[in-house]
Coordinates of C-alpha atoms in Angstrom, one line a residue:
M480 CA -22.2 8.2 -2.9
K481 CA -21.0 11.5 -1.4
T482 CA -19.3 14.1 -3.7
N483 CA -15.6 14.8 -3.0
L484 CA -15.3 18.7 -3.0
L485 CA -11.6 18.4 -3.3
G486 CA -12.4 17.3 -7.0
L487 CA -14.2 20.1 -8.3
D488 CA -12.7 23.2 -9.7
A489 CA -14.8 26.7 -9.6
A490 CA -17.2 25.5 -12.4
G491 CA -17.8 22.5 -11.1
L492 CA -18.7 23.3 -7.7
A493 CA -20.8 26.0 -8.7
A494 CA -22.7 23.1 -10.9
F495 CA -23.0 21.2 -7.6
F496 CA -24.4 23.9 -5.6
Q497 CA -27.0 24.6 -8.5
T498 CA -28.2 20.7 -7.6
L499 CA -28.6 21.5 -4.1
G500 CA -30.9 24.7 -4.8
E501 CA -28.2 26.8 -3.9
K502 CA -26.7 29.9 -5.2
P503 CA -23.5 29.8 -7.3
F504 CA -21.8 32.4 -5.2
R505 CA -21.4 29.9 -2.3
A506 CA -18.6 28.0 -4.4
R507 CA -16.4 31.0 -3.8
Q508 CA -17.0 30.9 -0.2
V509 CA -16.3 27.0 0.0
L510 CA -13.3 27.0 -2.2
Q511 CA -11.5 29.2 0.2
W512 CA -12.5 27.0 3.2
V513 CA -11.6 24.0 1.7
H514 CA -8.5 25.1 0.0
Q515 CA -7.2 28.1 1.7
R516 CA -8.0 27.0 5.3
R517 CA -7.7 23.3 4.7
A518 CA -11.4 22.5 6.4
D519 CA -12.7 19.1 5.9
D520 CA -15.3 19.7 8.7
F521 CA -18.6 21.7 7.4
A522 CA -19.5 22.8 10.7
R523 CA -16.5 24.8 11.1
M524 CA -17.8 27.1 7.8
S525 CA -19.1 29.8 10.0
D526 CA -20.2 32.2 7.2
L527 CA -22.6 29.3 5.7
A528 CA -26.0 29.3 6.4
K529 CA -26.5 26.4 9.1
D530 CA -28.9 24.6 6.5
L531 CA -26.5 24.7 3.8
R532 CA -24.0 23.0 6.1
A533 CA -26.3 20.1 7.0
K534 CA -27.1 19.8 3.2
L535 CA -23.4 19.7 2.8
A536 CA -22.6 17.0 5.5
A537 CA -25.3 15.0 4.0
K538 CA -24.2 15.3 0.2
A539 CA -20.3 15.9 0.4
V540 CA -17.1 15.3 1.7
V541 CA -13.8 16.6 1.6
A542 CA -11.3 13.6 1.6
A543 CA -7.7 13.4 0.7
P544 CA -5.8 10.2 0.1
A545 CA -4.9 8.4 3.4
I546 CA -1.0 8.7 4.6
V547 CA 0.7 5.4 4.8
G548 CA 4.1 6.7 4.9
D549 CA 5.9 9.9 6.0
H550 CA 9.5 10.3 5.7
V551 CA 11.9 13.6 6.0
A552 CA 15.6 13.2 4.6
T553 CA 18.3 15.0 6.4
D554 CA 18.0 17.6 3.5
G555 CA 14.4 18.6 4.3
T556 CA 13.0 17.0 1.5
R557 CA 9.7 14.9 2.7
K558 CA 7.9 12.1 1.0
W559 CA 4.4 11.0 1.6
L560 CA 3.3 7.6 0.5
L561 CA -0.6 8.1 0.0
K562 CA -3.1 5.3 0.0
I563 CA -5.3 5.6 -3.0
D564 CA -7.4 2.4 -2.5
G565 CA -7.2 -0.7 -1.5
A566 CA -4.2 -2.3 -3.5
N567 CA -2.5 1.3 -4.9
A568 CA -0.5 4.2 -3.3
V569 CA 1.5 7.1 -4.9
D570 CA 4.1 9.4 -3.8
A571 CA 4.3 13.3 -3.2
V572 CA 7.2 14.9 -2.5
F573 CA 7.9 18.2 -1.0
I574 CA 11.2 20.1 -1.6
P575 CA 12.0 23.1 0.8
E576 CA 14.4 25.8 -0.5
T577 CA 15.5 29.0 0.8
N578 CA 12.7 31.4 -1.2
R579 CA 10.1 28.7 -2.2
G580 CA 8.7 25.2 -1.5
T581 CA 8.0 22.8 -4.4
L582 CA 5.6 20.1 -4.2
C583 CA 6.3 17.1 -6.9
V584 CA 2.7 15.6 -7.3
S585 CA 1.8 12.3 -9.1
S586 CA -1.1 12.0 -11.7
Q587 CA -1.3 8.1 -12.0
A588 CA -0.8 5.0 -10.3
G589 CA 2.3 3.8 -12.1
C590 CA 2.9 4.6 -15.6
T591 CA 2.1 3.1 -18.9
L592 CA 5.3 4.4 -20.8
D593 CA 8.1 2.5 -19.4
C594 CA 11.2 4.8 -19.9
A595 CA 13.9 2.7 -19.5
F596 CA 15.8 4.7 -16.7
C597 CA 12.6 5.6 -14.5
S598 CA 11.6 3.1 -11.2
T599 CA 8.2 3.8 -11.7
G600 CA 8.0 2.8 -15.3
K601 CA 9.1 -0.6 -14.2
Q602 CA 6.0 -1.1 -12.0
G603 CA 3.6 -0.8 -15.2
F604 CA 0.2 1.2 -14.9
N605 CA -2.7 0.3 -12.6
R606 CA -5.1 3.8 -13.2
N607 CA -5.4 7.4 -13.4
L608 CA -5.8 9.3 -10.5
S609 CA -9.0 11.4 -10.0
T610 CA -8.9 15.1 -9.5
A611 CA -9.6 14.6 -5.9
E612 CA -6.7 12.4 -5.5
I613 CA -4.5 15.1 -7.6
V614 CA -5.4 18.1 -5.6
G615 CA -5.4 16.2 -2.4
Q616 CA -1.5 16.0 -2.3
L617 CA -1.3 19.9 -2.3
W618 CA -4.3 20.1 0.0
L619 CA -2.5 17.5 2.5
A620 CA 0.9 19.2 2.0
N621 CA -0.2 22.5 2.9
R622 CA -2.3 21.0 5.9
L623 CA 0.8 19.2 7.4
L624 CA 3.5 21.3 6.5
G625 CA 1.4 24.3 8.4
G626 CA 1.9 28.0 8.0
G627 CA 0.5 30.2 5.5
R628 CA 1.1 28.6 2.1
P629 CA 4.1 26.5 2.3
V630 CA 3.8 25.3 -1.1
T631 CA 4.8 28.1 -3.5
N632 CA 5.3 25.7 -6.5
V633 CA 3.7 22.7 -7.9
V634 CA 5.4 20.4 -10.4
L635 CA 3.6 17.4 -11.9
M636 CA 6.8 15.3 -12.3
G637 CA 5.7 12.6 -9.8
M638 CA 4.4 9.4 -10.9
G639 CA 2.6 8.7 -14.1
E640 CA 2.5 10.7 -17.5
P641 CA 0.0 13.8 -16.8
L642 CA -0.9 14.3 -20.3
L643 CA -2.4 10.9 -20.6
N644 CA -4.8 11.7 -17.4
L645 CA -6.0 15.5 -18.6
D646 CA -9.9 15.0 -18.0
N647 CA -8.4 15.0 -14.2
V648 CA -5.1 16.9 -14.3
I649 CA -6.9 19.9 -16.0
P650 CA -9.6 20.6 -13.3
A651 CA -6.8 20.1 -10.7
L652 CA -4.6 22.7 -12.5
R653 CA -7.6 25.2 -12.7
L654 CA -7.8 25.0 -8.6
M655 CA -4.1 25.7 -8.3
L656 CA -4.5 28.6 -10.4
D657 CA -7.7 29.8 -8.9
D658 CA -7.2 33.0 -6.5
N659 CA -10.2 31.4 -4.4
A660 CA -8.2 28.1 -4.0
Y661 CA -4.3 28.0 -4.0
G662 CA -3.8 31.2 -6.1
L663 CA -0.4 30.0 -7.8
S664 CA 0.5 31.6 -11.0
R665 CA 0.8 29.7 -14.3
R666 CA 4.6 30.3 -13.9
R667 CA 4.8 28.3 -10.6
V668 CA 3.0 25.3 -11.7
T669 CA 4.6 22.9 -14.0
V670 CA 3.5 19.9 -16.1
S671 CA 6.1 17.3 -17.4
T672 CA 5.4 15.1 -20.0
S673 CA 7.4 12.5 -21.9
G674 CA 6.4 14.1 -25.1
V675 CA 2.5 13.1 -25.8
I676 CA 1.7 15.6 -28.4
P677 CA -2.0 15.7 -28.5
G678 CA -2.0 16.1 -24.7
M679 CA 0.7 18.8 -25.1
D680 CA -1.8 20.7 -27.8
R681 CA -5.0 20.1 -25.6
L682 CA -3.1 21.6 -22.6
R683 CA -2.2 24.8 -24.7
E684 CA -5.9 25.2 -25.4
E685 CA -7.5 24.6 -22.3
C686 CA -4.9 25.3 -19.4
P687 CA -1.4 26.2 -20.5
V688 CA 1.1 26.3 -17.7
A689 CA 4.7 26.0 -17.5
L690 CA 6.0 22.8 -19.6
A691 CA 8.9 20.4 -19.0
V692 CA 9.4 17.9 -21.6
S693 CA 11.6 15.0 -20.6
L694 CA 14.1 14.7 -23.6
H695 CA 16.8 12.7 -22.4
A696 CA 18.3 11.9 -25.7
P697 CA 19.2 14.2 -28.9
N698 CA 18.3 11.6 -31.6
D699 CA 15.6 9.4 -32.4
A700 CA 17.7 6.3 -32.5
L701 CA 18.7 6.8 -28.7
R702 CA 15.3 8.2 -27.6
D703 CA 13.3 5.4 -29.1
R704 CA 15.4 3.0 -26.6
L705 CA 15.4 5.5 -23.4
V706 CA 11.8 6.9 -23.9
P707 CA 9.5 4.4 -26.2
V708 CA 6.8 7.1 -26.9
N709 CA 9.5 8.7 -29.5
R710 CA 8.6 6.0 -31.8
K711 CA 5.0 7.3 -32.1
Y712 CA 6.1 11.0 -31.6
P713 CA 9.4 11.5 -32.6
I714 CA 11.8 14.4 -32.0
R715 CA 11.1 16.5 -35.3
E716 CA 7.4 16.3 -34.4
L717 CA 7.9 17.1 -30.6
L718 CA 9.7 20.2 -31.2
K719 CA 7.0 21.5 -33.5
A720 CA 4.4 20.8 -30.6
C721 CA 6.9 22.7 -28.2
N722 CA 6.9 25.8 -30.7
R723 CA 3.1 25.7 -30.9
Y724 CA 2.9 25.4 -26.9
L725 CA 4.9 28.6 -26.6
E726 CA 2.3 30.6 -28.4
K727 CA 0.2 30.5 -25.3
A728 CA 2.7 29.4 -22.5
P729 CA 3.4 31.5 -19.4
R730 CA 7.3 31.5 -19.8
D731 CA 8.9 32.1 -23.3
F732 CA 10.7 28.5 -23.3
I733 CA 10.4 24.9 -22.6
T734 CA 12.6 23.3 -20.1
F735 CA 14.1 19.8 -21.5
E736 CA 15.0 17.5 -18.7
Y737 CA 17.8 15.5 -19.6
V738 CA 18.9 12.3 -17.1
M739 CA 22.9 12.0 -17.4
L740 CA 23.4 8.3 -17.9
D741 CA 27.0 7.0 -17.7
G742 CA 28.3 6.2 -21.2
V743 CA 24.7 6.2 -22.6
N744 CA 23.7 9.7 -23.4
D745 CA 26.5 11.9 -21.9
S746 CA 29.3 12.2 -24.8
D747 CA 30.5 15.8 -26.1
E748 CA 28.8 14.7 -29.3
H749 CA 25.5 14.4 -27.8
A750 CA 25.7 17.5 -26.3
R751 CA 26.4 19.1 -29.4
E752 CA 23.6 17.3 -31.0
L753 CA 21.6 19.1 -28.1
A754 CA 22.9 22.4 -29.1
A755 CA 21.4 21.9 -32.6
I756 CA 17.9 21.3 -31.1
A757 CA 18.1 24.0 -29.1
K758 CA 18.2 26.4 -32.4
R759 CA 14.9 25.0 -33.2
V760 CA 12.9 25.9 -30.1
S761 CA 13.3 28.4 -27.4
C762 CA 14.6 26.4 -24.1
K763 CA 16.6 25.6 -21.3
F764 CA 18.3 22.5 -20.4
N765 CA 17.8 20.9 -16.9
L766 CA 20.8 18.0 -16.3
I767 CA 19.3 15.3 -13.9
P768 CA 22.2 12.9 -12.3
F769 CA 20.6 9.7 -12.7
N770 CA 19.3 8.1 -9.4
P771 CA 20.1 4.6 -9.5
F772 CA 17.1 1.9 -8.2
P773 CA 17.4 -2.4 -7.8
R774 CA 18.4 -3.8 -10.9
T775 CA 18.9 -1.0 -13.4
E776 CA 21.6 -1.3 -16.1
F777 CA 22.3 2.5 -15.8
R778 CA 24.9 4.3 -14.0
R779 CA 25.2 8.1 -13.0
S780 CA 27.4 10.3 -15.0
G781 CA 30.3 11.3 -12.9
E782 CA 30.2 14.9 -11.8
E783 CA 33.3 16.2 -14.2
R784 CA 31.3 14.8 -16.9
I785 CA 28.0 16.5 -16.3
R786 CA 30.1 19.8 -15.7
R787 CA 31.9 19.1 -19.1
F788 CA 28.5 18.5 -21.3
A789 CA 27.1 21.6 -19.5
Q790 CA 30.0 23.6 -20.4
I791 CA 29.8 22.6 -24.0
L792 CA 26.0 23.4 -23.8
Q793 CA 26.9 26.9 -22.4
R794 CA 29.1 27.6 -25.3
Y795 CA 26.2 27.7 -27.6
D796 CA 24.6 30.0 -25.3
I797 CA 22.0 27.9 -23.8
T798 CA 20.8 28.3 -20.4
V799 CA 21.7 25.2 -18.4
T800 CA 21.1 24.2 -15.1
T801 CA 22.0 21.0 -13.1
R802 CA 19.8 19.5 -10.7
K803 CA 20.7 19.1 -7.4
T804 CA 19.5 15.5 -6.2
R805 CA 17.5 15.5 -3.2
G806 CA 15.6 13.2 -1.4
D807 CA 17.4 10.2 -2.4
A808 CA 18.1 8.4 0.7
I809 CA 14.1 8.3 1.1
D810 CA 13.7 7.0 -2.6
A811 CA 12.3 10.6 -3.4
A812 CA 14.9 11.8 -6.2
C813 CA 13.7 12.2 -9.8
G814 CA 12.8 8.8 -11.3
Q815 CA 12.8 6.8 -7.8
L816 CA 8.9 7.4 -7.3
A817 CA 7.8 3.7 -7.3
G818 CA 5.7 3.9 -4.0
A819 CA 3.7 0.8 -3.3
V820 CA 2.1 0.4 -6.5
A821 CA 0.6 -3.1 -7.5
D822 CA 1.0 -3.8 -11.0
R823 CA -2.0 -5.3 -13.0
T824 CA -0.2 -5.1 -16.4
R825 CA 3.0 -6.6 -17.4
R826 CA 4.9 -7.5 -14.3
S827 CA 4.4 -9.2 -10.9
K828 CA 2.6 -7.2 -8.0
T829 CA 4.7 -5.7 -5.7
V830 CA 5.4 -4.0 -2.4
R831 CA 3.4 -3.6 0.8
I832 CA 0.1 -4.5 -0.3
A833 CA -0.9 -5.9 3.1
E834 CA 0.1 -2.6 4.6
L835 CA -2.1 -0.9 2.0
R836 CA -5.0 -3.0 3.3
T837 CA -4.8 -1.8 6.5

């Protein structure tokens, strides 16, 4: 089987060239061709010797996931449905803004964590994405969007829990940060987690980038219901892990994501409980209006309730942002990324499998 070069960071690519009897410095050249010039044809790599190009054609490939869906919302948000094998697909979402372009990347097909308010979690878990499948989303987005480097920020907030797939996520992050590949700063790459503490500690040691934690509740009783991983890693231990992470993080705060659920976690008292949490770790809060999906029990908090909730936090000198809902018309908003994943775990197999096999 040919080696997919999208899955090799600088060290991996240097080792690959060694197996070909080539000098390690060739890795730098090929990284630039693949990730900066978005080349998938070795014949185009004109500064490589002809015999090396022939070796690469025989032993390697540059292969991103296949696009089976491409939708653009009226606000410019663009969602791709990407086929990763005969039964699974994932979503990647590009969010254009005035001064930046953010790509939301998936790390798993489905998710094991089953958060109560998340569409992806309701479909169960199928498998981890490979490094090539993770990086391939960024490679494709830059290629399809055109221009210099249209993606300026990457957030691993798509399908899946990134910290349960670190063997593949960490090499992908290293490629995103590599000046010979995508050259993004650590502050412009964000990993989101539901609070998998061992993964937070490993990421801190091996490749610290900006960190977002899906908190969604101010106490263990409510968080146990909304984010079941809390039963294993409760808030007290999670906050300790956040403080450890900050010792090496590129930012001096953790972003706490907080989905606003009407009558569930949006009361004045909940806001005051969050303010107490903010005293224990340097953080900011990102309030997320809930994005409904079929058969969910939850409703979005009203605009006035969200505004009031934010005001209470701000009275305690806490930085608060409220996420603007983008792409909900094409199911590209936060919590809606369910794609066409077939569930082999707890629930019935789902949508568009025939489409994926074409």
